[in-house]
Coordinates of C-alpha atoms in Angstrom, one line a residue:
X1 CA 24.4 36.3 8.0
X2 CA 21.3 34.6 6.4
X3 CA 20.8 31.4 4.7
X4 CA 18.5 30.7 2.4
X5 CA 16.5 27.1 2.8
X6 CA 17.2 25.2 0.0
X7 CA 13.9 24.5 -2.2
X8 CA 11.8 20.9 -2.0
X9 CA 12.3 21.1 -5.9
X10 CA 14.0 23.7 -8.3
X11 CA 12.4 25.2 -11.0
X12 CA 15.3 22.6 -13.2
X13 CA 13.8 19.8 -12.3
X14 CA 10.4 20.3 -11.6
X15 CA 9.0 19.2 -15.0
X16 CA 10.8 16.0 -14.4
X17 CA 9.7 15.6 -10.9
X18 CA 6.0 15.8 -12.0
X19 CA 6.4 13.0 -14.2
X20 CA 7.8 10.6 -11.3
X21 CA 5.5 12.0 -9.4
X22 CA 2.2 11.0 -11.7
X23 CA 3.6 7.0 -11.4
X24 CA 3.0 7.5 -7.1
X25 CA -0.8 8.1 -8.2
X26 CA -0.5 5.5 -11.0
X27 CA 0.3 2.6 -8.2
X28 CA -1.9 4.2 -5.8
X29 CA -4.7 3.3 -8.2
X30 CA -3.7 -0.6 -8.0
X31 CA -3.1 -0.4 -4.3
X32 CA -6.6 0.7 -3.7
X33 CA -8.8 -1.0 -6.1
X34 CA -7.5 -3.9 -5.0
X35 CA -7.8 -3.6 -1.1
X36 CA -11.8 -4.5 -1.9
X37 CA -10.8 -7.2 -3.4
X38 CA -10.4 -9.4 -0.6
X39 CA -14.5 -8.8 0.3
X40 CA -16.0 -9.1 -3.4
X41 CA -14.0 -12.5 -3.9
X42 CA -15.6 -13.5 -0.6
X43 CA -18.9 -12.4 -2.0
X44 CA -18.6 -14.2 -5.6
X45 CA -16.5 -17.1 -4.0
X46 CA -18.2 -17.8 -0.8
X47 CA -16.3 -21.3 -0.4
X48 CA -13.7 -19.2 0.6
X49 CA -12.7 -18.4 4.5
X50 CA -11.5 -15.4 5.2
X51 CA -8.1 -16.4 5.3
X52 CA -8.0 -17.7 1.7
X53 CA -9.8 -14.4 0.4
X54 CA -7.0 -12.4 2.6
X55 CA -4.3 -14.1 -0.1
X56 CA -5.7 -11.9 -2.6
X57 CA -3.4 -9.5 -0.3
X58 CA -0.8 -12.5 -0.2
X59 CA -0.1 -12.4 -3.8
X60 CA -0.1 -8.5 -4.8
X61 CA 2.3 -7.4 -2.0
X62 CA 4.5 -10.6 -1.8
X63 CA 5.3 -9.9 -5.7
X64 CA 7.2 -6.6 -3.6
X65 CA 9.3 -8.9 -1.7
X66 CA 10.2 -11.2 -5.1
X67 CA 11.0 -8.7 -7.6
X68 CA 12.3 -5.4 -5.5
X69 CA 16.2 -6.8 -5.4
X70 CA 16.4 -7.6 -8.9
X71 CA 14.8 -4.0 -9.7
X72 CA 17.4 -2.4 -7.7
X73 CA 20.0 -4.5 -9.9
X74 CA 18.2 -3.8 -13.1
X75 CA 18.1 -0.1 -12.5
X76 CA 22.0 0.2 -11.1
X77 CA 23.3 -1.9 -14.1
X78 CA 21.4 0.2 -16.9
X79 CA 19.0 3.6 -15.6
X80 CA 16.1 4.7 -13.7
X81 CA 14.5 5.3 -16.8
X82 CA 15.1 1.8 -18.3
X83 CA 13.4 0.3 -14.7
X84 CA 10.6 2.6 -14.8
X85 CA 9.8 1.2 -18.2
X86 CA 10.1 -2.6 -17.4
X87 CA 7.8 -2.1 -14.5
X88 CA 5.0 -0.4 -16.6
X89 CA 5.2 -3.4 -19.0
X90 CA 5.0 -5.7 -15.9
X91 CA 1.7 -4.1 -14.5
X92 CA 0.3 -3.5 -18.4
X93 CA 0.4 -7.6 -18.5
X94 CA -0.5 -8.3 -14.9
X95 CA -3.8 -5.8 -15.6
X96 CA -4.4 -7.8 -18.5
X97 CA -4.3 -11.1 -17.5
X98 CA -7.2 -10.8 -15.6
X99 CA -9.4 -11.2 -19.0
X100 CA -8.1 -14.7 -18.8
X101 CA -8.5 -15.3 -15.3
X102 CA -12.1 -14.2 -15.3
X103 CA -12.3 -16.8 -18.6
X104 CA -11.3 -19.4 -16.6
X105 CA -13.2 -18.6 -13.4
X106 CA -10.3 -19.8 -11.5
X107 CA -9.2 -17.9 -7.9
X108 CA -5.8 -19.3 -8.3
X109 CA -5.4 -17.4 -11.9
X110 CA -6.2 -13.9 -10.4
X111 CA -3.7 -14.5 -7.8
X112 CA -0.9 -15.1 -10.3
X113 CA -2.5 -11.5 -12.4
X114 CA -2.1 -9.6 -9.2
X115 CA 1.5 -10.7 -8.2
X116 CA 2.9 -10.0 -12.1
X117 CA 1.4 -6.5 -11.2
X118 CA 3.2 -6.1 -8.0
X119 CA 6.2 -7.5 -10.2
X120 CA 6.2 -4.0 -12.4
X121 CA 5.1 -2.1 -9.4
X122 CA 8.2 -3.4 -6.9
X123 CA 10.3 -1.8 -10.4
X124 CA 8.2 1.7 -10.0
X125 CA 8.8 1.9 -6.0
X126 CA 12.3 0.8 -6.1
X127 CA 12.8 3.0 -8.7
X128 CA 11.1 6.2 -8.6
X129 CA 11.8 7.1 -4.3
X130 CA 15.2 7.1 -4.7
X131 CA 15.2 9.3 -8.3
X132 CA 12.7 11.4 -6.2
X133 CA 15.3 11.8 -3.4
X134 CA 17.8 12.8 -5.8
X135 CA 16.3 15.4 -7.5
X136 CA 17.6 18.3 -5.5
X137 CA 19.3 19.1 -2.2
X138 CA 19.9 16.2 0.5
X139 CA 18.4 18.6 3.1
X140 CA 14.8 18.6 1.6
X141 CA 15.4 14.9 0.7
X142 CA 12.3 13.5 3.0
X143 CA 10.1 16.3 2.4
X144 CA 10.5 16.0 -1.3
X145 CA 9.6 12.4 -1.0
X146 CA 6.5 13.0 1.2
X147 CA 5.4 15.6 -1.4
X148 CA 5.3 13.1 -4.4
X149 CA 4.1 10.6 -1.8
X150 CA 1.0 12.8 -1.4
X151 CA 0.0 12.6 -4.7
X152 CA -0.2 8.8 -3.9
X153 CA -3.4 9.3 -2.1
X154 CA -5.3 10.9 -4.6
X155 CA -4.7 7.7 -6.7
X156 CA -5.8 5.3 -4.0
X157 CA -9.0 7.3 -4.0
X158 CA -9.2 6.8 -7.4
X159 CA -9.0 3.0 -7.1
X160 CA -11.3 3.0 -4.0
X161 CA -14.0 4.9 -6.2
X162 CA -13.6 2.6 -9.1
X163 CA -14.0 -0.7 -7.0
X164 CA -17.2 0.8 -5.7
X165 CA -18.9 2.0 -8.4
X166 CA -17.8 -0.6 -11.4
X167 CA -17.1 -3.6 -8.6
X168 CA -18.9 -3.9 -5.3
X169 CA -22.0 -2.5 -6.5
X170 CA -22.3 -4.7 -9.3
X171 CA -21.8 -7.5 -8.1
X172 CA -25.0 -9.8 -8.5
X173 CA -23.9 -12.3 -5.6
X174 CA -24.3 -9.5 -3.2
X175 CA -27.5 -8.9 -3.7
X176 CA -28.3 -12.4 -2.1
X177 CA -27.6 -13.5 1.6
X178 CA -25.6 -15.8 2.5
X179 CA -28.4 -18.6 3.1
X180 CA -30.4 -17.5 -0.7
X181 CA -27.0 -17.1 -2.4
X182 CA -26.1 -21.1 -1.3
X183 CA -29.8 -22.2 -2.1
X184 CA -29.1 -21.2 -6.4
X185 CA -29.3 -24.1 -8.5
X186 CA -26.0 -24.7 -10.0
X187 CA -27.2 -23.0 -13.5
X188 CA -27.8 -19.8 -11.6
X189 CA -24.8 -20.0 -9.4
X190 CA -22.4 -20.4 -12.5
X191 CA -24.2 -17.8 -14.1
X192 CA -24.3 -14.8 -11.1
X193 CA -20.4 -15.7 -11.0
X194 CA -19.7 -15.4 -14.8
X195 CA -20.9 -12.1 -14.5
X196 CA -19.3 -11.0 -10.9
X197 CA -15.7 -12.5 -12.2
X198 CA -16.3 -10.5 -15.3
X199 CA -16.9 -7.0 -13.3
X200 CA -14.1 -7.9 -11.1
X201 CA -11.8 -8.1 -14.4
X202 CA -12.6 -4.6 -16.3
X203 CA -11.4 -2.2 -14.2
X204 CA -8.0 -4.0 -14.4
X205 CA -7.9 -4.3 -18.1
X206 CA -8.8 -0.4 -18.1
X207 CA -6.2 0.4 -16.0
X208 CA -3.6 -1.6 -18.1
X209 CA -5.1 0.6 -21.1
X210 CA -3.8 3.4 -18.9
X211 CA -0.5 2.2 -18.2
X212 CA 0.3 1.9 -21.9
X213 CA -0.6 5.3 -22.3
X214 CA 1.7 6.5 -19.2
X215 CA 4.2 4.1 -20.6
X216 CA 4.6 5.7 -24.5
X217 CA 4.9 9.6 -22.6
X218 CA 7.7 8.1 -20.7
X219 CA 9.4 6.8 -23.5
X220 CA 9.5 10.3 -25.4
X221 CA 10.3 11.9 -22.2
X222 CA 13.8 13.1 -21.2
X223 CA 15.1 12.1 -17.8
X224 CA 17.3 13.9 -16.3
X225 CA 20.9 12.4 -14.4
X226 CA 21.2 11.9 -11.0
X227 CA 24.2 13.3 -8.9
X228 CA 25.0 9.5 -7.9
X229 CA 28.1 8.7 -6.2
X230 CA 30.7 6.8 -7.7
X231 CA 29.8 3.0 -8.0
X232 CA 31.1 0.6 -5.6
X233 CA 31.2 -2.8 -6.0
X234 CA 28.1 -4.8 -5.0
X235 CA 29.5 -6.7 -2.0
X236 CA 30.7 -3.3 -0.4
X237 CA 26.8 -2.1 -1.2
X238 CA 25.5 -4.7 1.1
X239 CA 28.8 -4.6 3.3
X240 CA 28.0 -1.0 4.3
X241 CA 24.0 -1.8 4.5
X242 CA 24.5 -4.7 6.8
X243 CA 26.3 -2.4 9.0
X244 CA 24.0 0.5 9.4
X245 CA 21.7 -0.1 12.2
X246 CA 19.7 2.8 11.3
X247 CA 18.8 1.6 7.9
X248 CA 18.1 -2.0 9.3
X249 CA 15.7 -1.2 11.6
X250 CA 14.1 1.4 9.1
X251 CA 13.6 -2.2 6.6
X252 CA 11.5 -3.8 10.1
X253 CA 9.4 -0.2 10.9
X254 CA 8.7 -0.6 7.1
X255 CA 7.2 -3.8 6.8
X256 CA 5.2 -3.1 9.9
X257 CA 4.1 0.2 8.8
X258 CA 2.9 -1.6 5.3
X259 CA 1.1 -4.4 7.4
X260 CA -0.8 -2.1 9.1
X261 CA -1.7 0.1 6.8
X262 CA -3.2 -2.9 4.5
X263 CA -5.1 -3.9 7.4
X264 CA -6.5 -1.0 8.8
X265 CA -7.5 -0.6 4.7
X266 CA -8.6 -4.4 3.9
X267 CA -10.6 -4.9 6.9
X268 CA -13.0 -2.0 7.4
X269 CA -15.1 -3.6 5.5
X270 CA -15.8 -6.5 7.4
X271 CA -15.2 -4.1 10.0
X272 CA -18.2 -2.4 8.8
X273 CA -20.1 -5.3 8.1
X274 CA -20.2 -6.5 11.1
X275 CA -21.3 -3.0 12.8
X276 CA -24.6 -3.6 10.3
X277 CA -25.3 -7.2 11.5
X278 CA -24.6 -6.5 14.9
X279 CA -26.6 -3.0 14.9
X280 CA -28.8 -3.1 11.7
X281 CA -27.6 -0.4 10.3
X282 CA -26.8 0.2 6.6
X283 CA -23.3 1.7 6.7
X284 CA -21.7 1.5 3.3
X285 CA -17.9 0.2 3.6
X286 CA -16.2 2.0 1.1
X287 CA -17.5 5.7 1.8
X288 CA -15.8 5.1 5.2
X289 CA -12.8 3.8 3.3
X290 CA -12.6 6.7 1.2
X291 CA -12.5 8.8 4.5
X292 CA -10.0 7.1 5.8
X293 CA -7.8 7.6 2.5
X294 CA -9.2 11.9 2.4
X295 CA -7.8 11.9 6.0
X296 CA -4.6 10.3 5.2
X297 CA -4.3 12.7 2.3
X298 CA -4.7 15.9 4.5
X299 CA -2.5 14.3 6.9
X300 CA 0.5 13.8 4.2
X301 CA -0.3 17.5 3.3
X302 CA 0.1 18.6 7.2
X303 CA 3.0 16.7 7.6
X304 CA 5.0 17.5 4.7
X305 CA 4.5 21.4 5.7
X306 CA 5.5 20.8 9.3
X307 CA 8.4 19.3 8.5
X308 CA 9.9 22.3 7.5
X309 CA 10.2 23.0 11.4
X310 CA 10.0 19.9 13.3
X311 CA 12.4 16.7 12.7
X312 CA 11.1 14.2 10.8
X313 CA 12.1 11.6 13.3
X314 CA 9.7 13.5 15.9
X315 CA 7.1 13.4 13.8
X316 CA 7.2 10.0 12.5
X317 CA 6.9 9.2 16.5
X318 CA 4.7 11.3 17.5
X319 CA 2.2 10.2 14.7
X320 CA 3.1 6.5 15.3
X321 CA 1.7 7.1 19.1
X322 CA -1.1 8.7 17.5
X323 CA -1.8 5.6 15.6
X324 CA -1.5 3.0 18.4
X325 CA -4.7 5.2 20.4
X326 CA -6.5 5.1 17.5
X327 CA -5.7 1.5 17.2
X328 CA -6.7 1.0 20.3
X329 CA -10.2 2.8 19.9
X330 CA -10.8 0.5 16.7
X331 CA -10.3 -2.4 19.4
X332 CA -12.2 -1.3 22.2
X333 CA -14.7 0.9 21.4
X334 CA -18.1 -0.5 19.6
X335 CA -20.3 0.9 16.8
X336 CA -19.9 4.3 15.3
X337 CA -17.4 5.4 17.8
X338 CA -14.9 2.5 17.2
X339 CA -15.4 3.3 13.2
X340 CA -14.3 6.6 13.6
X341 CA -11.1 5.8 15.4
X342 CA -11.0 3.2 12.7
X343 CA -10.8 6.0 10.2
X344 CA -8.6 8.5 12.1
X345 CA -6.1 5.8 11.9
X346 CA -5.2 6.7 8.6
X347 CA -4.3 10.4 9.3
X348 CA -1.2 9.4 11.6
X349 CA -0.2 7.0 9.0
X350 CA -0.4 9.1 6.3
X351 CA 3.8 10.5 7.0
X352 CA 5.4 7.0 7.4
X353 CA 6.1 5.4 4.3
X354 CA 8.0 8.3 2.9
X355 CA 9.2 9.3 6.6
X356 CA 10.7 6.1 7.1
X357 CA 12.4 5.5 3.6
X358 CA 14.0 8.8 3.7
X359 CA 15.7 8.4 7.3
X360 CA 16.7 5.2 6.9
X361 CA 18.2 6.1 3.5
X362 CA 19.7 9.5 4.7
X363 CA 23.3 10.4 3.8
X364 CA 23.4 7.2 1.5
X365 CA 25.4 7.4 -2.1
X366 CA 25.1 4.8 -4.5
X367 CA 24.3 1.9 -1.9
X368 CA 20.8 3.5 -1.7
X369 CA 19.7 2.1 -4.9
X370 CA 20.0 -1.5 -3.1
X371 CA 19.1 0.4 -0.1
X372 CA 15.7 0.8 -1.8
X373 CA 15.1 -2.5 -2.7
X374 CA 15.0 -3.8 0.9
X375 CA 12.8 -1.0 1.9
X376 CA 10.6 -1.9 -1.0
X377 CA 10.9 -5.9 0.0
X378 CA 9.3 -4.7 3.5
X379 CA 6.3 -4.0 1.6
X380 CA 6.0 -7.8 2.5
X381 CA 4.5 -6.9 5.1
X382 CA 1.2 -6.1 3.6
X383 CA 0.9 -9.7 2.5
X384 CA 1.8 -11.6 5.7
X385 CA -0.4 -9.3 8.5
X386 CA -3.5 -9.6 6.4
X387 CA -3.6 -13.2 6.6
X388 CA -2.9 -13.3 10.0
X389 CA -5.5 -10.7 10.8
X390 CA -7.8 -13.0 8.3
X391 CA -7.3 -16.2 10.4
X392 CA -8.1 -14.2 13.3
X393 CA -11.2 -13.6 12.2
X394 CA -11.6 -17.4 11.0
X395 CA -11.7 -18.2 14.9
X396 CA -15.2 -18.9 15.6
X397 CA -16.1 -19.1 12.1
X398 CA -17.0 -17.6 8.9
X399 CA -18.7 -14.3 10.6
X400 CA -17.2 -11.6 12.1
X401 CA -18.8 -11.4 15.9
X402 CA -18.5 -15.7 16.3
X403 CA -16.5 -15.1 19.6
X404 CA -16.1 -12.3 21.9
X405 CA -12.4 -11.8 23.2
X406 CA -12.6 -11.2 26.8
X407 CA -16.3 -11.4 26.9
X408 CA -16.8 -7.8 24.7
X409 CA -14.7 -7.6 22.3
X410 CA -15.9 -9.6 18.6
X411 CA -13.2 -10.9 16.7
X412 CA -13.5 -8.5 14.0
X413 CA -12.8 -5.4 16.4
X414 CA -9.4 -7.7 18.2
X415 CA -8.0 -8.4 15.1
X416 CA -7.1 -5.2 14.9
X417 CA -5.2 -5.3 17.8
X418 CA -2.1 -6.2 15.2
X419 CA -1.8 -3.1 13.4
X420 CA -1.9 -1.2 16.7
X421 CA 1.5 -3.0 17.7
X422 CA 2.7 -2.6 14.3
X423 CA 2.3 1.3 14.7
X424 CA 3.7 0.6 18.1
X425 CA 6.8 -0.8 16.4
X426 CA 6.8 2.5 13.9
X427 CA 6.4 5.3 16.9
X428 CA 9.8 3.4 18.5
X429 CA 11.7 3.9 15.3
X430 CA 11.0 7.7 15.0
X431 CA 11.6 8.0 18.9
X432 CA 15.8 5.8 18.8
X433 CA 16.4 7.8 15.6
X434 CA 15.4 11.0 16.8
X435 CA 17.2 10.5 20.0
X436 CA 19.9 10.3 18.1
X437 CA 20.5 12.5 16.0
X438 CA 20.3 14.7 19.7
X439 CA 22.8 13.0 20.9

């Protein structure tokens, strides 16, 4: 007798799952505009270190950690709809606070714009992957998750192409080095950064244009009920949480996945920069950024169609050990060929966010609304491992190549020595789940 596979999504609720599926793109966007943010503040702001740049990272993904347990209460006292809305509103005024912040030509100001962001974003991720996990059969539950996920991507790009073209190549401090930029009179210097902080601010304000728009269709737009379990008390949420190692250890994979993947992101271009110093070369940073985020995309694609054959948790290891060679090549290899690994990076992690929320959320009822919020909190990751990699890099100074690690090795290409055991951390989840669910 045959079974027929139940369907990633039914026809039902398809219309409804393309909708949730739009808001994966519509943080993507923010994710990856922002990512370049850490160099062009560097650029404008070159009192800075690299360390204090990196907590442009600091404030967008630690708003994750703040605001991802109150969204999980918000949405399980009143609806996913209700959240989704409250986090729009959040990112709408984060995005437009940067008018202000680019007024008062104060570092501290953008800081505070980017964390009210991540405020309405920690309400979109803690609210949409588990409504996309419930919209249809608890067997296609991951897949379905990595196929919105992979929409995600296609967002990032979006942001990466926006900070090049309307940021980093506007920017009138980086058409100065280092030594001419410092030698401005103060007029000049007060006027090149007017302008850069400006630049810096519009894409932002556009984009909280565009969440408006998203915003008012949601409104008007029917959402459909969720097959929940019924409710049990908060305590016996947490209880039940506490006790599942699986999902525990899923909350750690998750903040080190997130860690690395903002690294690997963040730092390719002083990654890059450094490879044009050391070999004078003229390598632009964010086409080799945008390759990184067209081979995470065809990686998410791959994945989600092989996992209709092999177990997730295989695949989540298997692509975590991929990640740690590549890792490695980023670390040991110079030039071109250590770029390159640099890039292929991204197409191992391209399965694990998704991967890892839906096994460490698998056969969860209604604890997997709180569930989500500490797999959302780990996002915290991506704002603590940046500024670790960042101080790193502040060893030997404010360059990239100050001191060589084992006589060969310049700081810049050691740093990323972090996300390779990060990944490390990742590929050991998928293999203790997967061995047992054999078991």
């Amino acid at each position: 007798m045959s079974t027929k596979k139940a369907p990633i999504v039914s026809k039902e609720l398809l219309f409804p799952f393309i909708i949730i599926t739009s808001l994966f793109a519509l943080w993507g966007i923010a994710n990856d505009l922002t990512n370049p943010m850490v160099s062009a503040f560097k650029k404008v702001m070159p009192e800075l270190s690299n360390m204090e740049a990196s907590l442009v990272q600091f404030a967008f993904y630690f708003g994750y950690f703040f605001m991802a347990l109150p969204a999980a209460l918000f949405i399980r006292k009143y609806s996913y709809k209700s959240g989704i809305i409250l986090g729009l509103s959040l990112y709408a005024i984060g995005a437009f606070l940067f008018y202000p912040a680019a007024a008062n030509e104060t570092f501290t100001y953008f800081l505070i714009s980017l964390w009210v962001i991540t405020c309405g974003l920690a309400f979109l991720e803690t609210t949409s992957n588990p409504l996309i996990l419930a919209l249809g059969d608890k067997e296609t539950a991951t897949q379905r998750l990595n196929l919105a996920q992979a929409f995600n991507p296609i967002g990032s790009l979006s942001g990466m192409i926006i900070a090049q073209v309307f940021v980093i190549s506007a920017l009138r401090s980086d058409d100065y080095t280092e030594e001419a930029y410092k030698a401005l009179t103060s007029e000049e210097l007060a006027a090149v950064r007017e302008n850069d902080l400006g630049i810096i601010s519009v894409p932002y304000i556009g984009l909280g244009i565009l969440v408006l728009v998203i915003m008012a269709i949601i409104i008007f737009t029917k959402m459909p009920k969720t097959a929940d379990e019924d409710k049990m008390s908060l305590s016996e949420s947490f209880k039940k949480l506490f006790a599942n190692s699986n999902y525990k250890f899923g909350v750690v994979a998750q903040a080190f996945y997130v860690g690395a993947q903002i690294m690997c992101w963040t730092y390719i271009f002083q990654y890059v920069d450094n490879i044009n110093e050391t070999f004078d070369m003229e390598l632009t940073a964010t086409y080799f950024n945008v390759a990184a985020m067209i081979s995470f995309l065809i990686g998410r694609w791959i994945g989600t169609a092989l996992m209709r054959t092999i177990n997730p948790s295989k695949m989540l290891m298997l692509f975590g050990i991929g990640g740690v060679v590549c890792c490695a090549g980023a670390v040991l290899l110079s030039g071109m060929a250590g770029l390159v690994s640099l890039v292929a990076v991204s197409v191992f992690m391209s399965i694990m966010f998704p991967t890892i929320y839906g096994i460490a959320l698998k056969d969860m009822g209604d604890e997997a609304k709180i569930g989500s919020a500490g797999l959302v909190m780990a996002i915290v990751g991506g704002a603590l491992m940046p500024v670790l990699q960042g101080s790193i890099l502040d060893w030997g100074g404010s360059g990239f190549s100050d001191v060589k690690i084992l006589g060969f090795i310049p700081e810049v290409n050691f740093s990323f020595i972090l996300p390779l055991v990060c990944l490390a951390v990742v590929a050991f989840y998928g293999y203790s789940t997967f061995k047992k669910q054999t078991n």
